[in-house]
mmCIF file of C-alpha atoms and ligand atoms in Angstrom:
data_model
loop_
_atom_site.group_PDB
_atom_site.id
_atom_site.type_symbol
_atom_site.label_atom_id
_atom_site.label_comp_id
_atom_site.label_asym_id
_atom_site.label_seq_id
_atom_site.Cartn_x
_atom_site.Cartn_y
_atom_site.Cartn_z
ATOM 1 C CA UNK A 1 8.583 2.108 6.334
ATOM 2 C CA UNK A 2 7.927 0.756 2.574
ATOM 3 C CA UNK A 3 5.641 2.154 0.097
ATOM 4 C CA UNK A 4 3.166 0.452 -1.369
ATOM 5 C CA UNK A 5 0.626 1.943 -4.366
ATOM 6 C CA UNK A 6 -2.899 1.633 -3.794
ATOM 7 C CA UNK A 7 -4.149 1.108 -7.361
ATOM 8 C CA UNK A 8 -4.805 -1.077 -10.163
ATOM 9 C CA UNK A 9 -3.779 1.271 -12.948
ATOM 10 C CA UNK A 10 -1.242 -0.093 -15.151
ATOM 11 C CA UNK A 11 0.278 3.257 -16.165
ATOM 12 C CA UNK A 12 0.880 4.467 -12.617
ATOM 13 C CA UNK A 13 1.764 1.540 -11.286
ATOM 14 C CA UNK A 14 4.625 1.414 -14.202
ATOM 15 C CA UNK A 15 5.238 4.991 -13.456
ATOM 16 C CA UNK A 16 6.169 4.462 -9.822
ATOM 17 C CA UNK A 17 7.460 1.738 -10.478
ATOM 18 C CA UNK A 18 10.349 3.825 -12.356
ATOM 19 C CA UNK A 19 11.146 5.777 -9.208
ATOM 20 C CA UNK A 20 12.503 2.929 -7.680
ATOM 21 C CA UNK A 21 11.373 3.570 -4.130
ATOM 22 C CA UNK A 22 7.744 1.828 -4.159
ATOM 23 C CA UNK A 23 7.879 -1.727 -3.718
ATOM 24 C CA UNK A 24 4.426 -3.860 -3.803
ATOM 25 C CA UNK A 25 0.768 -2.971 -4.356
ATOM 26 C CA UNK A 26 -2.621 -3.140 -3.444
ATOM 27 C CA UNK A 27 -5.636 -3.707 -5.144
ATOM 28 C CA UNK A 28 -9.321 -3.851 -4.291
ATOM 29 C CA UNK A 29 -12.671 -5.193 -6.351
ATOM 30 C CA UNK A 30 -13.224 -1.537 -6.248
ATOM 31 C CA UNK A 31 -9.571 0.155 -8.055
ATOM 32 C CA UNK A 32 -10.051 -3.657 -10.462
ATOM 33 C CA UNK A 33 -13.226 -2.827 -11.456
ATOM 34 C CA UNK A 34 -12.358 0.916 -12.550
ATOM 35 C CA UNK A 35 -10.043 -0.414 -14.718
ATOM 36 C CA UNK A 36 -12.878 -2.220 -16.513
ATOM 37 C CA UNK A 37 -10.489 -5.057 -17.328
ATOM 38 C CA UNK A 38 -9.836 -8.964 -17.060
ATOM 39 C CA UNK A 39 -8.777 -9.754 -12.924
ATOM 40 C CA UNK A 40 -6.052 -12.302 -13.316
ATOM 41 C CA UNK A 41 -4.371 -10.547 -16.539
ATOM 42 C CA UNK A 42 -4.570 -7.367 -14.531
ATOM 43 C CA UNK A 43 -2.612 -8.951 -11.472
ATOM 44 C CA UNK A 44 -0.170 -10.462 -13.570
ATOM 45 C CA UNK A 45 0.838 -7.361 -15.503
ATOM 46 C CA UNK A 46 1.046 -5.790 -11.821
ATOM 47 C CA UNK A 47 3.528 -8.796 -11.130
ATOM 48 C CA UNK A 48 5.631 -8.114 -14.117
ATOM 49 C CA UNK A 49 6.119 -4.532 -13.190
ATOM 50 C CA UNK A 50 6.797 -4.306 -9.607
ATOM 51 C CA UNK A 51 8.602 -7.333 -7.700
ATOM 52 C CA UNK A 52 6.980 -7.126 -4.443
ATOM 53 C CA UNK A 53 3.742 -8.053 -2.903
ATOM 54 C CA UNK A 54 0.871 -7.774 -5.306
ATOM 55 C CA UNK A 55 -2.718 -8.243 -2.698
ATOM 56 C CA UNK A 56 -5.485 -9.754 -4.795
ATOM 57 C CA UNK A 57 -9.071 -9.810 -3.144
ATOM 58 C CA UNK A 58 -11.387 -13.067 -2.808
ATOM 59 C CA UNK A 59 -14.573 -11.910 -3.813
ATOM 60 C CA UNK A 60 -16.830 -14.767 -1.978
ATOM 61 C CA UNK A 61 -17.975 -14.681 1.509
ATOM 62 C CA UNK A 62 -18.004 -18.249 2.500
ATOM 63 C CA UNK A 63 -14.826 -20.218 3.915
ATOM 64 C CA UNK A 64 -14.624 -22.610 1.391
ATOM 65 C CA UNK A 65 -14.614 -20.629 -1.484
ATOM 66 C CA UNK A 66 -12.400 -17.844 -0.287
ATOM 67 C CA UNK A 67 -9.803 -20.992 0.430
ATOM 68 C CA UNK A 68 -10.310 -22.380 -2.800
ATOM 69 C CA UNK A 69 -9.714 -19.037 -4.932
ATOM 70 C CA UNK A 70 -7.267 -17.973 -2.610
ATOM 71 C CA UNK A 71 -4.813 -20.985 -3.195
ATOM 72 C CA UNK A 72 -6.000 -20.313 -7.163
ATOM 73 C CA UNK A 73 -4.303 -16.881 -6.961
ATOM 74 C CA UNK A 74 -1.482 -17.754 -5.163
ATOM 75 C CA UNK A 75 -0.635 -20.316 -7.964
ATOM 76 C CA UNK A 76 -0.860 -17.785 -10.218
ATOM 77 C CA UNK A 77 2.377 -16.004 -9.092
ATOM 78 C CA UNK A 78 4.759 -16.310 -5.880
ATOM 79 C CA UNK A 79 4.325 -12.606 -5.219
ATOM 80 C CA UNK A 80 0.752 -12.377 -4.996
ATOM 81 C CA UNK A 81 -0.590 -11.897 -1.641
ATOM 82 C CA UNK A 82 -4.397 -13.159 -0.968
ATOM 83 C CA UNK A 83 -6.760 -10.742 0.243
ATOM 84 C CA UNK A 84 -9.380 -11.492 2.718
ATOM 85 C CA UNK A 85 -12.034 -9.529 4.507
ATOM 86 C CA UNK A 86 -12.177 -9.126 8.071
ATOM 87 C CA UNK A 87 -14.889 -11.397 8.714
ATOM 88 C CA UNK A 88 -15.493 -15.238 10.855
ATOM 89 C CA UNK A 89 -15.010 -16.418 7.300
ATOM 90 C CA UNK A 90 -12.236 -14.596 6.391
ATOM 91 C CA UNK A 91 -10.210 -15.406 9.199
ATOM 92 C CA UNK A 92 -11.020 -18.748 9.448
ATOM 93 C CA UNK A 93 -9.701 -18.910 5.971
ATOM 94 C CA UNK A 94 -6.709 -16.687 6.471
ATOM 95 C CA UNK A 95 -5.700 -19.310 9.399
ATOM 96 C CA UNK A 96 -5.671 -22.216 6.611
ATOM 97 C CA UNK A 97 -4.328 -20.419 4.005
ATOM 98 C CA UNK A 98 -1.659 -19.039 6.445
ATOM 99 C CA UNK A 99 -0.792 -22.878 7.386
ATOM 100 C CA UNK A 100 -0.145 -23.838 3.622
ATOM 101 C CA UNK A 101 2.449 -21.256 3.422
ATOM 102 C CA UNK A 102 0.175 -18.312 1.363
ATOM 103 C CA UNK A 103 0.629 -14.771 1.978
ATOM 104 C CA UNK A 104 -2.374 -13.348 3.100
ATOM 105 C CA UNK A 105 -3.511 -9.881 3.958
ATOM 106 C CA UNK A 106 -6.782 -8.769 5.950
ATOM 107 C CA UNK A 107 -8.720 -5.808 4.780
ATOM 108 C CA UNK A 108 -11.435 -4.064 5.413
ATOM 109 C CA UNK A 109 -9.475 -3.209 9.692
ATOM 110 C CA UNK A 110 -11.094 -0.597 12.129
ATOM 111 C CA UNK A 111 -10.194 -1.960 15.515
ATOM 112 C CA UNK A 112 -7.039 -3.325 17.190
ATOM 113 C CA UNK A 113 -9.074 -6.220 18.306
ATOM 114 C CA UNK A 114 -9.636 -7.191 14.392
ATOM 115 C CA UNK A 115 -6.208 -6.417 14.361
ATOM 116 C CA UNK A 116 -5.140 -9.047 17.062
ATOM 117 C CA UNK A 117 -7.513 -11.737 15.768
ATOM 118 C CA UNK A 118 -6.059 -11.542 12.045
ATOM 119 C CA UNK A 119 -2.366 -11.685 13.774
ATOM 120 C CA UNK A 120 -3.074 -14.755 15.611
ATOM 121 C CA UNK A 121 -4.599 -16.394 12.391
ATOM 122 C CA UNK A 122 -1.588 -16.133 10.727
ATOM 123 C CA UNK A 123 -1.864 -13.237 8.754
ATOM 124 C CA UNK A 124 1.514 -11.829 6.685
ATOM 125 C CA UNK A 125 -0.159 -8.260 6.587
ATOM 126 C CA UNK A 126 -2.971 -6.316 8.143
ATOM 127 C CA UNK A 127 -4.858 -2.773 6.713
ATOM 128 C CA UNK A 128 -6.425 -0.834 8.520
ATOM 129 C CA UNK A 129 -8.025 1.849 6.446
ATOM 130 C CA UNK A 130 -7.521 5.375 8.319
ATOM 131 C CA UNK A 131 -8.900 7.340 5.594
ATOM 132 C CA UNK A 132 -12.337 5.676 5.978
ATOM 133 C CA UNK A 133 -12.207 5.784 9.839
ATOM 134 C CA UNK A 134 -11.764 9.986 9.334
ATOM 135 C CA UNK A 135 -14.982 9.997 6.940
ATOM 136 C CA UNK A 136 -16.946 9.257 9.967
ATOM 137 C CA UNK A 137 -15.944 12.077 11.761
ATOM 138 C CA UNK A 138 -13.470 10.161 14.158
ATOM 139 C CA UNK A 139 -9.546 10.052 14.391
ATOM 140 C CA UNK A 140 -8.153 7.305 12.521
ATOM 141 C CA UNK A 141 -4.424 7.352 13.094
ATOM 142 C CA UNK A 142 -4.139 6.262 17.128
ATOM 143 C CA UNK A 143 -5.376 2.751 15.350
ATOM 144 C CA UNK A 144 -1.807 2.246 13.985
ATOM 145 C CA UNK A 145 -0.603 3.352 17.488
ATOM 146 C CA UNK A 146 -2.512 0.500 19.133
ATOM 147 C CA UNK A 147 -1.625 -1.893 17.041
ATOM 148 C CA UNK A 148 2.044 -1.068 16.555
ATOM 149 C CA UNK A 149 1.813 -1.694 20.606
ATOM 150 C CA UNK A 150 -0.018 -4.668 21.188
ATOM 151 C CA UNK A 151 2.275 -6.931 17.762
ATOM 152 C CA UNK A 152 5.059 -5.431 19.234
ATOM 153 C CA UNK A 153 4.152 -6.140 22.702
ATOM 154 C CA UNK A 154 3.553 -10.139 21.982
ATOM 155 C CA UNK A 155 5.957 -10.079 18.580
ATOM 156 C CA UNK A 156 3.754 -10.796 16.268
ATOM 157 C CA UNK A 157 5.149 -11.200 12.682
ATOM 158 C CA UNK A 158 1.588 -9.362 11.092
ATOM 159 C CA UNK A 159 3.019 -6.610 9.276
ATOM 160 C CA UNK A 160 0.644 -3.244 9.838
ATOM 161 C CA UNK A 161 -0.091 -1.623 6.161
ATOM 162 C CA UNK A 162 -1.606 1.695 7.131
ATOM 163 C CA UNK A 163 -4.351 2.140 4.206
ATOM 164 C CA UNK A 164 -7.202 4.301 2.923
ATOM 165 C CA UNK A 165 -4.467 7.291 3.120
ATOM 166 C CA UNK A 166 -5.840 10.160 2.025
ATOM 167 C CA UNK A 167 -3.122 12.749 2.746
ATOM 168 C CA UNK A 168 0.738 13.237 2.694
ATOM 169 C CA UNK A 169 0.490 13.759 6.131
ATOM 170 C CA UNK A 170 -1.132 10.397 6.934
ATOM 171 C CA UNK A 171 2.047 8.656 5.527
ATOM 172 C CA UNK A 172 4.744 11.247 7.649
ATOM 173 C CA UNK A 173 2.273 9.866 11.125
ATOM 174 C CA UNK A 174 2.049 6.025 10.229
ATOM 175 C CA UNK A 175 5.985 6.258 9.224
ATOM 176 C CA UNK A 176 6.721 8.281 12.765
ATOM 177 C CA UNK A 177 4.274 5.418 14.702
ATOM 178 C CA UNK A 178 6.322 2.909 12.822
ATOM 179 C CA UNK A 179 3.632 1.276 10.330
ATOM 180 C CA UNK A 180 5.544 -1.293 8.305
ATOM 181 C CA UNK A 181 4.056 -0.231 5.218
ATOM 182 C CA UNK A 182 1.877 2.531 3.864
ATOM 183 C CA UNK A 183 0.008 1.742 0.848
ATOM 184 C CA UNK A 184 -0.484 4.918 -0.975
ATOM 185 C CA UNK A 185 -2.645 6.316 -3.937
ATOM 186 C CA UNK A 186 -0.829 7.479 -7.192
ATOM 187 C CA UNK A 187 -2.241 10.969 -6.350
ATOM 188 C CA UNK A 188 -0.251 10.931 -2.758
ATOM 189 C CA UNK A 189 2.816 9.602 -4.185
ATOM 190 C CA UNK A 190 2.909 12.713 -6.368
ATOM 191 C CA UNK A 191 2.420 15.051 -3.613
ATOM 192 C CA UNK A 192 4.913 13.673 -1.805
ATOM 193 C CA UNK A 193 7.561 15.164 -3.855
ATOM 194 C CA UNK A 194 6.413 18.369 -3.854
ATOM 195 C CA UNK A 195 7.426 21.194 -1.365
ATOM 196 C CA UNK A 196 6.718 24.927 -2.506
ATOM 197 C CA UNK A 197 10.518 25.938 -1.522
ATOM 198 C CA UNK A 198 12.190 22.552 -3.048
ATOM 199 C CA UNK A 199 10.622 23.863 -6.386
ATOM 200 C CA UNK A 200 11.586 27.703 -6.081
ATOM 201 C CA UNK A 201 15.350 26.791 -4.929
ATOM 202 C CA UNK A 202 15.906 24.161 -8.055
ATOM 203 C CA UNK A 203 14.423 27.510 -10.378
ATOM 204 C CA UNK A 204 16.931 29.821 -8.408
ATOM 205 C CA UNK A 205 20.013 27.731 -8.927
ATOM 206 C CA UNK A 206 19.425 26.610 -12.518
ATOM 207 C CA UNK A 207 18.967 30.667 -13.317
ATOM 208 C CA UNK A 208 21.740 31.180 -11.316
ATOM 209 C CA UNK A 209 24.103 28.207 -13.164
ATOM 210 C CA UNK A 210 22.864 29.813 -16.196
ATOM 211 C CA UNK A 211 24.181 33.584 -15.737
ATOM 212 C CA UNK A 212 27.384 32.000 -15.024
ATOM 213 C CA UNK A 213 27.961 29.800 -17.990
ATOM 214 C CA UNK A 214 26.691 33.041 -19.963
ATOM 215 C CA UNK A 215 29.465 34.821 -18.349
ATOM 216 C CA UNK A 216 32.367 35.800 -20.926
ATOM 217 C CA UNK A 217 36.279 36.009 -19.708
ATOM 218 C CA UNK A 218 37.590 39.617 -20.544
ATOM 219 C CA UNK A 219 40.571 39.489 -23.292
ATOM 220 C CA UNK A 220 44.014 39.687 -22.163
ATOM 221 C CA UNK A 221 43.034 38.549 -18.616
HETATM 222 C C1 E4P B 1 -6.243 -0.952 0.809
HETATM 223 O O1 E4P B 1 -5.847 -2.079 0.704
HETATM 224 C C2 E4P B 1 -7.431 -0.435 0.137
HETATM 225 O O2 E4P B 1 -7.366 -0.809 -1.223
HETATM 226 C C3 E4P B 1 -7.521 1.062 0.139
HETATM 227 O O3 E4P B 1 -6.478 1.664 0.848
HETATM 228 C C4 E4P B 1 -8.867 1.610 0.412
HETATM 229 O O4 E4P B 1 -8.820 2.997 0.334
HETATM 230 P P1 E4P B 1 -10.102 3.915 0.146
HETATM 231 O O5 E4P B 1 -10.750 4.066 1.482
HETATM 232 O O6 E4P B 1 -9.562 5.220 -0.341
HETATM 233 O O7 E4P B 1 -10.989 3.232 -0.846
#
């Protein structure tokens, strides 16, 4: 499963970016528009700093328009990905778009059905947001599991981006359902590292290296 970060932030996305092991991003109006900065200059320094799938969102709601800004974004870079809602519109859109050749990924999933209908319009990614399914109260992960069935079942090229994580554990279960990507907030990433015995044994051996190299040979031996 790849990595994705979930975020607009210039500063984590170049952080992460150093790790070498995330490899595309997603954006919403939402993670832009806490940035407080210009859109397009905003996706393009994304562009410059990882080389993978950058998703940029249409902000309109009518056909038309989300076709004519998604083509605009897509000529702004061959790595940006157009972002669509999961709407009549938005798929109706996605299906064009999809037929010139532009990446396109549908947000904003909750059912496998959505799921199924962005797939046969074309699309080059799907999200469905788990995190947002949990605030409700319900499960969210057995969504992945129903999709991962039903593209695999009629081999559909839609790759699944599990999103809306909210936990390291959500990324262990999509990666174990076999999500093709999990896109993942800075905060998550940085968890994942951690592991309360990982940290205690690097402390043990470097105090352990250290006693030795302190260690003096005896004269005459
Ligand atoms: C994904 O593309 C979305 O940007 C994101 O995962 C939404 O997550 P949230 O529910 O934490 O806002």
């Amino acid at each position: 499963m790849k990595l994705f970060i979930d975020s607009a932030n210039i500063d984590e996305i170049k952080e992460v970016a150093g790790w070498g092991v995330v490899s595309g991003v997603t954006t919403n109006p939402s993670l832009i528009a806490k940035e407080g900065k210009d859109f397009k200059s905003t996706i393009l320094q994304i562009c410059r700093i990882i080389e993978g799938p950058v998703s940029a969102e249409v902000l309109s709601l009518r056909t038309e328009d989300m076709i004519k800004d998604g083509r605009e974004y897509s000529s702004w870079h061959p790595n940006i990905v157009v972002k669509l809602p999961m709407s009549e519109q938005g798929i109706k859109a996605t299906k064009i778009l999809s037929n010139d050749g532009i990446k396109t990924n549908i947000t904003l999933v909750f059912s496998a059905n959505q799921a199924l209908l962005a797939a046969l319009a074309g699309a080059t990614f799907i999200s469905p947001f788990i995190g947002r399914i949990e605030d409700t109260g319900h499960e969210g992960m057995s969504i992945i599991e129903e999709i991962r069935t039903i593209f695999d079942h009629y081999v559909f090229d839609t790759q699944i981006i599990t999103a809306s994580i909210r936990s390291p554990q959500h990324v262990t279960m999509a990666a174990k359902i076999g999500s093709d990507i999990s896109t993942i907030p800075h905060k998550i990433l940085k968890q994942m590292f951690k592991h309360p015995l990982t940290e205690s044994g690097i402390k043990q051996f470097s105090e352990d290296w250290q006693s030795l190299s302190s260690y003096k040979v005896p004269q005459g031996v």
